[in-house]
Amino acid sequence: MKHPFHFKLQLAPFFPYLHPLLTPTFPRCLWTGDLSQPEICLTFDDGPHPDYTLALLKVLDSYQIPASFFWLGQSVERYPEIAQAVYQRGHWIGLHGYQHQSFPFLTEIELKNSLEKTQDAILKACGLEPKFVLDVRPPNGLFLPQTLTLLTSWGYRPVMWSVVPEDWVHPGVDVVTHRVIKQTRNGSIIVLHDGDHGGKDVAKTAEKIIPKLLEQNYRFVTIPKFWQSAKPVI
């Protein structure tokens, strides 16, 4: 049985070329921030993890860098104290579904339940209000127009990415770092992983890319800042 990441693995090498096509085609998704500002968003999927997330937090703490995390509901339920540690440091929290299941393969009821269970787990672990946990990143980056219609009708905000270095296949810290530095531009949303797939190198990777990006005078912000500059869809 192929791992669900198989789908993203096939698309990721071509994503820098697909991104300019996907962005205008699906304007309800957040793909980038303000292209005129040297602001970037560092995001992490699939956590929280008892080892990888805690190691990552130490790196983010040392540079005082805010990040955005998209969590699996089942992982939040397993490690609520780690979820709380992330939130208490001021990082932004979003949804990645209860399990790592591609949204188009779920029925409408299954998708709604997956998001609500994940949101409930985050609210319980972090003591948040529902209005602060509305950003959703589809697992594997897979969605259909109908998926977006459902998400927006339920009040969620779809968040994608623009820099995809394939850290989940473990090409090595240096390779991932090179890909991130090469692809990052004003407004970039960088996606890394702090879960079971890709998380083992995430702290070392963050330790390398953050100072390099700071040297290029980028400012690290979280997803809400990018929504402020997003053009409204009529």
PDB file of C-alpha atoms in Angstrom:
ATOM      1  CA  MET A   1       0.000   0.000   0.000  1.00  0.00           C
ATOM      2  CA  LYS A   2       1.419   3.350  -0.995  1.00  0.00           C
ATOM      3  CA  HIS A   3       1.852   5.917   1.715  1.00  0.00           C
ATOM      4  CA  PRO A   4      -0.453   8.952   1.305  1.00  0.00           C
ATOM      5  CA  PHE A   5       2.598  11.147   0.793  1.00  0.00           C
ATOM      6  CA  HIS A   6       3.072   9.346  -2.547  1.00  0.00           C
ATOM      7  CA  PHE A   7       0.822  11.924  -4.210  1.00  0.00           C
ATOM      8  CA  LYS A   8       2.775  14.935  -3.022  1.00  0.00           C
ATOM      9  CA  LEU A   9       6.028  13.187  -3.875  1.00  0.00           C
ATOM     10  CA  GLN A  10       5.062  13.088  -7.537  1.00  0.00           C
ATOM     11  CA  LEU A  11       3.961  16.727  -7.668  1.00  0.00           C
ATOM     12  CA  ALA A  12       6.589  18.394  -5.528  1.00  0.00           C
ATOM     13  CA  PRO A  13       9.503  18.464  -8.024  1.00  0.00           C
ATOM     14  CA  PHE A  14       7.281  20.350 -10.451  1.00  0.00           C
ATOM     15  CA  PHE A  15       5.626  22.622  -7.925  1.00  0.00           C
ATOM     16  CA  PRO A  16       7.766  25.715  -8.619  1.00  0.00           C
ATOM     17  CA  TYR A  17       6.413  25.530 -12.172  1.00  0.00           C
ATOM     18  CA  LEU A  18       2.843  24.652 -11.189  1.00  0.00           C
ATOM     19  CA  HIS A  19       2.577  27.332  -8.535  1.00  0.00           C
ATOM     20  CA  PRO A  20       2.083  30.284 -10.958  1.00  0.00           C
ATOM     21  CA  LEU A  21      -0.711  28.315 -12.631  1.00  0.00           C
ATOM     22  CA  LEU A  22      -2.459  27.146  -9.472  1.00  0.00           C
ATOM     23  CA  THR A  23      -2.448  30.485  -7.682  1.00  0.00           C
ATOM     24  CA  PRO A  24      -4.863  32.356  -9.997  1.00  0.00           C
ATOM     25  CA  THR A  25      -6.905  29.211 -10.647  1.00  0.00           C
ATOM     26  CA  PHE A  26      -7.751  28.773  -6.963  1.00  0.00           C
ATOM     27  CA  PRO A  27      -7.825  32.311  -5.524  1.00  0.00           C
ATOM     28  CA  ARG A  28      -9.697  31.278  -2.382  1.00  0.00           C
ATOM     29  CA  CYS A  29      -6.527  29.540  -1.172  1.00  0.00           C
ATOM     30  CA  LEU A  30      -3.710  31.444   0.474  1.00  0.00           C
ATOM     31  CA  TRP A  31      -0.629  30.718  -1.641  1.00  0.00           C
ATOM     32  CA  THR A  32       1.683  33.614  -0.742  1.00  0.00           C
ATOM     33  CA  GLY A  33       1.894  36.827   1.201  1.00  0.00           C
ATOM     34  CA  ASP A  34       2.581  40.325  -0.113  1.00  0.00           C
ATOM     35  CA  LEU A  35       5.116  39.919  -2.924  1.00  0.00           C
ATOM     36  CA  SER A  36       6.337  43.491  -2.394  1.00  0.00           C
ATOM     37  CA  GLN A  37       7.356  42.896   1.222  1.00  0.00           C
ATOM     38  CA  PRO A  38      10.365  40.878   2.491  1.00  0.00           C
ATOM     39  CA  GLU A  39       8.107  38.767   4.702  1.00  0.00           C
ATOM     40  CA  ILE A  40       8.040  34.985   4.709  1.00  0.00           C
ATOM     41  CA  CYS A  41       6.070  32.363   6.595  1.00  0.00           C
ATOM     42  CA  LEU A  42       7.691  29.218   7.991  1.00  0.00           C
ATOM     43  CA  THR A  43       5.122  26.448   8.409  1.00  0.00           C
ATOM     44  CA  PHE A  44       5.224  22.896   9.753  1.00  0.00           C
ATOM     45  CA  ASP A  45       2.802  20.049   9.032  1.00  0.00           C
ATOM     46  CA  ASP A  46       1.832  16.749  10.690  1.00  0.00           C
ATOM     47  CA  GLY A  47       2.710  17.444  14.338  1.00  0.00           C
ATOM     48  CA  PRO A  48       2.815  17.699  17.191  1.00  0.00           C
ATOM     49  CA  HIS A  49       5.508  15.062  17.785  1.00  0.00           C
ATOM     50  CA  PRO A  50       7.065  14.233  21.168  1.00  0.00           C
ATOM     51  CA  ASP A  51      10.644  14.473  19.880  1.00  0.00           C
ATOM     52  CA  TYR A  52      10.711  16.429  16.642  1.00  0.00           C
ATOM     53  CA  THR A  53       8.422  19.279  17.685  1.00  0.00           C
ATOM     54  CA  LEU A  54      10.207  19.865  20.981  1.00  0.00           C
ATOM     55  CA  ALA A  55      13.607  19.960  19.262  1.00  0.00           C
ATOM     56  CA  LEU A  56      12.203  22.370  16.687  1.00  0.00           C
ATOM     57  CA  LEU A  57      10.812  24.652  19.398  1.00  0.00           C
ATOM     58  CA  LYS A  58      14.288  25.059  20.870  1.00  0.00           C
ATOM     59  CA  VAL A  59      15.556  26.334  17.517  1.00  0.00           C
ATOM     60  CA  LEU A  60      12.636  28.701  17.036  1.00  0.00           C
ATOM     61  CA  ASP A  61      13.119  29.947  20.600  1.00  0.00           C
ATOM     62  CA  SER A  62      16.796  30.635  20.041  1.00  0.00           C
ATOM     63  CA  TYR A  63      16.073  32.873  17.048  1.00  0.00           C
ATOM     64  CA  GLN A  64      12.781  34.225  18.388  1.00  0.00           C
ATOM     65  CA  ILE A  65      11.097  33.185  15.137  1.00  0.00           C
ATOM     66  CA  PRO A  66       7.292  32.856  14.923  1.00  0.00           C
ATOM     67  CA  ALA A  67       5.991  29.935  12.884  1.00  0.00           C
ATOM     68  CA  SER A  68       2.683  28.385  11.860  1.00  0.00           C
ATOM     69  CA  PHE A  69       1.810  24.752  12.629  1.00  0.00           C
ATOM     70  CA  PHE A  70      -0.815  22.640  10.859  1.00  0.00           C
ATOM     71  CA  TRP A  71      -1.711  19.749  13.131  1.00  0.00           C
ATOM     72  CA  LEU A  72      -3.257  16.313  12.904  1.00  0.00           C
ATOM     73  CA  GLY A  73      -6.063  15.933  15.411  1.00  0.00           C
ATOM     74  CA  GLN A  74      -4.975  12.476  16.543  1.00  0.00           C
ATOM     75  CA  SER A  75      -1.476  13.779  17.311  1.00  0.00           C
ATOM     76  CA  VAL A  76      -2.878  16.670  19.339  1.00  0.00           C
ATOM     77  CA  GLU A  77      -4.930  14.202  21.366  1.00  0.00           C
ATOM     78  CA  ARG A  78      -1.838  12.084  22.005  1.00  0.00           C
ATOM     79  CA  TYR A  79       0.434  14.992  22.946  1.00  0.00           C
ATOM     80  CA  PRO A  80      -1.705  17.856  24.275  1.00  0.00           C
ATOM     81  CA  GLU A  81       1.132  19.149  26.462  1.00  0.00           C
ATOM     82  CA  ILE A  82       3.333  19.617  23.382  1.00  0.00           C
ATOM     83  CA  ALA A  83       0.509  21.375  21.567  1.00  0.00           C
ATOM     84  CA  GLN A  84       0.153  23.695  24.524  1.00  0.00           C
ATOM     85  CA  ALA A  85       3.913  24.371  24.570  1.00  0.00           C
ATOM     86  CA  VAL A  86       3.782  25.438  20.915  1.00  0.00           C
ATOM     87  CA  TYR A  87       0.803  27.710  21.452  1.00  0.00           C
ATOM     88  CA  GLN A  88       2.226  29.315  24.594  1.00  0.00           C
ATOM     89  CA  ARG A  89       5.232  30.465  22.588  1.00  0.00           C
ATOM     90  CA  GLY A  90       3.003  32.513  20.301  1.00  0.00           C
ATOM     91  CA  HIS A  91       3.043  30.306  17.212  1.00  0.00           C
ATOM     92  CA  TRP A  92      -0.008  30.112  14.959  1.00  0.00           C
ATOM     93  CA  ILE A  93      -2.095  26.939  14.845  1.00  0.00           C
ATOM     94  CA  GLY A  94      -4.004  25.482  11.913  1.00  0.00           C
ATOM     95  CA  LEU A  95      -5.747  22.240  10.931  1.00  0.00           C
ATOM     96  CA  HIS A  96      -4.387  19.368   8.842  1.00  0.00           C
ATOM     97  CA  GLY A  97      -7.247  16.939   9.374  1.00  0.00           C
ATOM     98  CA  TYR A  98      -7.692  14.353  12.102  1.00  0.00           C
ATOM     99  CA  GLN A  99      -5.610  11.748  10.278  1.00  0.00           C
ATOM    100  CA  HIS A 100      -3.372  12.244   7.265  1.00  0.00           C
ATOM    101  CA  GLN A 101      -6.111  11.528   4.732  1.00  0.00           C
ATOM    102  CA  SER A 102      -6.454  13.395   1.458  1.00  0.00           C
ATOM    103  CA  PHE A 103      -9.620  15.471   1.567  1.00  0.00           C
ATOM    104  CA  PRO A 104     -10.999  14.496  -1.882  1.00  0.00           C
ATOM    105  CA  PHE A 105     -11.129  10.864  -0.727  1.00  0.00           C
ATOM    106  CA  LEU A 106     -13.411  11.701   2.183  1.00  0.00           C
ATOM    107  CA  THR A 107     -17.164  12.129   2.030  1.00  0.00           C
ATOM    108  CA  GLU A 108     -18.589  15.503   2.992  1.00  0.00           C
ATOM    109  CA  ILE A 109     -19.586  14.164   6.414  1.00  0.00           C
ATOM    110  CA  GLU A 110     -16.179  12.528   6.952  1.00  0.00           C
ATOM    111  CA  LEU A 111     -14.343  15.724   6.040  1.00  0.00           C
ATOM    112  CA  LYS A 112     -16.500  17.858   8.307  1.00  0.00           C
ATOM    113  CA  ASN A 113     -16.039  15.443  11.201  1.00  0.00           C
ATOM    114  CA  SER A 114     -12.280  15.263  10.616  1.00  0.00           C
ATOM    115  CA  LEU A 115     -11.924  19.040  10.818  1.00  0.00           C
ATOM    116  CA  GLU A 116     -14.264  19.412  13.792  1.00  0.00           C
ATOM    117  CA  LYS A 117     -12.482  16.683  15.767  1.00  0.00           C
ATOM    118  CA  THR A 118      -9.134  18.310  15.038  1.00  0.00           C
ATOM    119  CA  GLN A 119     -10.401  21.732  15.991  1.00  0.00           C
ATOM    120  CA  ASP A 120     -11.908  20.378  19.216  1.00  0.00           C
ATOM    121  CA  ALA A 121      -8.625  18.688  20.143  1.00  0.00           C
ATOM    122  CA  ILE A 122      -6.708  21.935  19.605  1.00  0.00           C
ATOM    123  CA  LEU A 123      -9.237  24.003  21.542  1.00  0.00           C
ATOM    124  CA  LYS A 124      -9.034  21.591  24.470  1.00  0.00           C
ATOM    125  CA  ALA A 125      -5.228  21.377  24.468  1.00  0.00           C
ATOM    126  CA  CYS A 126      -4.529  25.085  24.013  1.00  0.00           C
ATOM    127  CA  GLY A 127      -7.570  26.746  25.572  1.00  0.00           C
ATOM    128  CA  LEU A 128      -8.370  28.585  22.354  1.00  0.00           C
ATOM    129  CA  GLU A 129     -11.669  29.858  20.965  1.00  0.00           C
ATOM    130  CA  PRO A 130     -12.945  28.376  17.671  1.00  0.00           C
ATOM    131  CA  LYS A 131     -12.500  31.687  15.810  1.00  0.00           C
ATOM    132  CA  PHE A 132      -8.725  31.363  16.219  1.00  0.00           C
ATOM    133  CA  VAL A 133      -8.451  27.889  14.650  1.00  0.00           C
ATOM    134  CA  LEU A 134      -9.864  28.220  11.132  1.00  0.00           C
ATOM    135  CA  ASP A 135      -6.873  27.834   8.809  1.00  0.00           C
ATOM    136  CA  VAL A 136      -6.781  24.479   6.996  1.00  0.00           C
ATOM    137  CA  ARG A 137      -4.008  22.926   4.935  1.00  0.00           C
ATOM    138  CA  PRO A 138      -5.121  19.872   2.906  1.00  0.00           C
ATOM    139  CA  PRO A 139      -2.914  16.795   3.450  1.00  0.00           C
ATOM    140  CA  ASN A 140      -0.727  16.044   0.433  1.00  0.00           C
ATOM    141  CA  GLY A 141      -1.825  19.390  -1.007  1.00  0.00           C
ATOM    142  CA  LEU A 142      -4.749  17.619  -2.645  1.00  0.00           C
ATOM    143  CA  PHE A 143      -8.122  19.293  -3.064  1.00  0.00           C
ATOM    144  CA  LEU A 144     -10.899  19.744  -5.590  1.00  0.00           C
ATOM    145  CA  PRO A 145     -12.963  22.873  -6.291  1.00  0.00           C
ATOM    146  CA  GLN A 146     -15.752  21.192  -4.317  1.00  0.00           C
ATOM    147  CA  THR A 147     -13.345  20.765  -1.396  1.00  0.00           C
ATOM    148  CA  LEU A 148     -12.704  24.499  -1.327  1.00  0.00           C
ATOM    149  CA  THR A 149     -16.415  25.236  -1.574  1.00  0.00           C
ATOM    150  CA  LEU A 150     -17.071  23.064   1.460  1.00  0.00           C
ATOM    151  CA  LEU A 151     -14.204  24.542   3.478  1.00  0.00           C
ATOM    152  CA  THR A 152     -15.245  28.121   2.852  1.00  0.00           C
ATOM    153  CA  SER A 153     -18.938  27.364   3.447  1.00  0.00           C
ATOM    154  CA  TRP A 154     -17.986  25.970   6.862  1.00  0.00           C
ATOM    155  CA  GLY A 155     -15.983  29.095   7.660  1.00  0.00           C
ATOM    156  CA  TYR A 156     -12.493  27.651   7.198  1.00  0.00           C
ATOM    157  CA  ARG A 157      -9.615  29.320   5.332  1.00  0.00           C
ATOM    158  CA  PRO A 158      -7.609  27.098   2.928  1.00  0.00           C
ATOM    159  CA  VAL A 159      -3.837  27.595   3.193  1.00  0.00           C
ATOM    160  CA  MET A 160      -1.335  26.204   0.682  1.00  0.00           C
ATOM    161  CA  TRP A 161       2.379  26.854   0.157  1.00  0.00           C
ATOM    162  CA  SER A 162       4.920  28.115  -2.362  1.00  0.00           C
ATOM    163  CA  VAL A 163       8.194  26.473  -1.238  1.00  0.00           C
ATOM    164  CA  VAL A 164       8.112  22.668  -1.074  1.00  0.00           C
ATOM    165  CA  PRO A 165      11.573  21.124  -0.439  1.00  0.00           C
ATOM    166  CA  GLU A 166      10.430  17.478  -0.105  1.00  0.00           C
ATOM    167  CA  ASP A 167      11.831  17.001   3.377  1.00  0.00           C
ATOM    168  CA  TRP A 168       9.539  14.000   3.954  1.00  0.00           C
ATOM    169  CA  VAL A 169      11.707  11.783   1.692  1.00  0.00           C
ATOM    170  CA  HIS A 170      14.794  12.644   3.775  1.00  0.00           C
ATOM    171  CA  PRO A 171      17.123  13.931   1.027  1.00  0.00           C
ATOM    172  CA  GLY A 172      19.379  15.368   3.709  1.00  0.00           C
ATOM    173  CA  VAL A 173      19.541  18.642   5.603  1.00  0.00           C
ATOM    174  CA  ASP A 174      21.878  20.283   3.093  1.00  0.00           C
ATOM    175  CA  VAL A 175      19.626  19.423   0.133  1.00  0.00           C
ATOM    176  CA  VAL A 176      16.491  20.689   1.860  1.00  0.00           C
ATOM    177  CA  THR A 177      18.287  23.851   2.950  1.00  0.00           C
ATOM    178  CA  HIS A 178      19.515  24.516  -0.582  1.00  0.00           C
ATOM    179  CA  ARG A 179      16.027  24.071  -2.019  1.00  0.00           C
ATOM    180  CA  VAL A 180      14.471  26.425   0.519  1.00  0.00           C
ATOM    181  CA  ILE A 181      17.059  29.167   0.045  1.00  0.00           C
ATOM    182  CA  LYS A 182      16.884  28.862  -3.747  1.00  0.00           C
ATOM    183  CA  GLN A 183      13.083  29.044  -3.940  1.00  0.00           C
ATOM    184  CA  THR A 184      12.281  31.596  -1.232  1.00  0.00           C
ATOM    185  CA  ARG A 185      11.047  35.007  -2.377  1.00  0.00           C
ATOM    186  CA  ASN A 186       9.043  37.834  -0.834  1.00  0.00           C
ATOM    187  CA  GLY A 187       5.790  36.389   0.467  1.00  0.00           C
ATOM    188  CA  SER A 188       6.924  32.758   0.405  1.00  0.00           C
ATOM    189  CA  ILE A 189       5.095  30.157   2.460  1.00  0.00           C
ATOM    190  CA  ILE A 190       7.651  27.454   3.262  1.00  0.00           C
ATOM    191  CA  VAL A 191       6.396  24.006   4.252  1.00  0.00           C
ATOM    192  CA  LEU A 192       8.425  21.568   6.367  1.00  0.00           C
ATOM    193  CA  HIS A 193       7.294  18.664   8.522  1.00  0.00           C
ATOM    194  CA  ASP A 194       7.661  17.911  12.227  1.00  0.00           C
ATOM    195  CA  GLY A 195       5.679  14.665  12.237  1.00  0.00           C
ATOM    196  CA  ASP A 196       6.632  11.031  11.661  1.00  0.00           C
ATOM    197  CA  HIS A 197       7.452  11.644   7.983  1.00  0.00           C
ATOM    198  CA  GLY A 198      10.155  14.270   7.546  1.00  0.00           C
ATOM    199  CA  GLY A 199      10.398  15.337  11.144  1.00  0.00           C
ATOM    200  CA  LYS A 200      13.651  13.664  12.136  1.00  0.00           C
ATOM    201  CA  ASP A 201      15.745  16.392  10.467  1.00  0.00           C
ATOM    202  CA  VAL A 202      13.403  19.329  10.985  1.00  0.00           C
ATOM    203  CA  ALA A 203      15.282  20.958  13.872  1.00  0.00           C
ATOM    204  CA  LYS A 204      18.629  20.695  12.078  1.00  0.00           C
ATOM    205  CA  THR A 205      17.062  22.064   8.918  1.00  0.00           C
ATOM    206  CA  ALA A 206      15.498  25.011  10.732  1.00  0.00           C
ATOM    207  CA  GLU A 207      18.848  25.678  12.414  1.00  0.00           C
ATOM    208  CA  LYS A 208      20.443  26.056   8.991  1.00  0.00           C
ATOM    209  CA  ILE A 209      17.788  27.911   6.997  1.00  0.00           C
ATOM    210  CA  ILE A 210      16.719  30.509   9.569  1.00  0.00           C
ATOM    211  CA  PRO A 211      20.052  32.365   9.844  1.00  0.00           C
ATOM    212  CA  LYS A 212      20.522  32.213   6.060  1.00  0.00           C
ATOM    213  CA  LEU A 213      17.115  33.772   5.482  1.00  0.00           C
ATOM    214  CA  LEU A 214      17.708  36.372   8.183  1.00  0.00           C
ATOM    215  CA  GLU A 215      20.948  37.312   6.432  1.00  0.00           C
ATOM    216  CA  GLN A 216      18.846  38.020   3.345  1.00  0.00           C
ATOM    217  CA  ASN A 217      16.774  40.435   5.450  1.00  0.00           C
ATOM    218  CA  TYR A 218      13.579  38.419   5.410  1.00  0.00           C
ATOM    219  CA  ARG A 219      11.123  38.936   8.263  1.00  0.00           C
ATOM    220  CA  PHE A 220       9.341  35.888   9.636  1.00  0.00           C
ATOM    221  CA  VAL A 221       5.591  36.289  10.150  1.00  0.00           C
ATOM    222  CA  THR A 222       2.658  33.940  10.666  1.00  0.00           C
ATOM    223  CA  ILE A 223      -0.277  33.040   8.425  1.00  0.00           C
ATOM    224  CA  PRO A 224      -2.686  35.728   9.750  1.00  0.00           C
ATOM    225  CA  LYS A 225      -0.293  38.437   8.526  1.00  0.00           C
ATOM    226  CA  PHE A 226      -0.473  36.995   5.022  1.00  0.00           C
ATOM    227  CA  TRP A 227      -4.271  36.872   5.093  1.00  0.00           C
ATOM    228  CA  GLN A 228      -4.244  40.625   5.753  1.00  0.00           C
ATOM    229  CA  SER A 229      -2.646  41.249   2.375  1.00  0.00           C
ATOM    230  CA  ALA A 230      -4.712  38.638   0.495  1.00  0.00           C
ATOM    231  CA  LYS A 231      -7.003  40.043  -2.167  1.00  0.00           C
ATOM    232  CA  PRO A 232     -10.686  39.411  -1.431  1.00  0.00           C
ATOM    233  CA  VAL A 233     -12.451  37.004  -3.778  1.00  0.00           C
ATOM    234  CA  ILE A 234     -15.741  38.376  -5.073  1.00  0.00           C
TER     235      ILE A 234
END
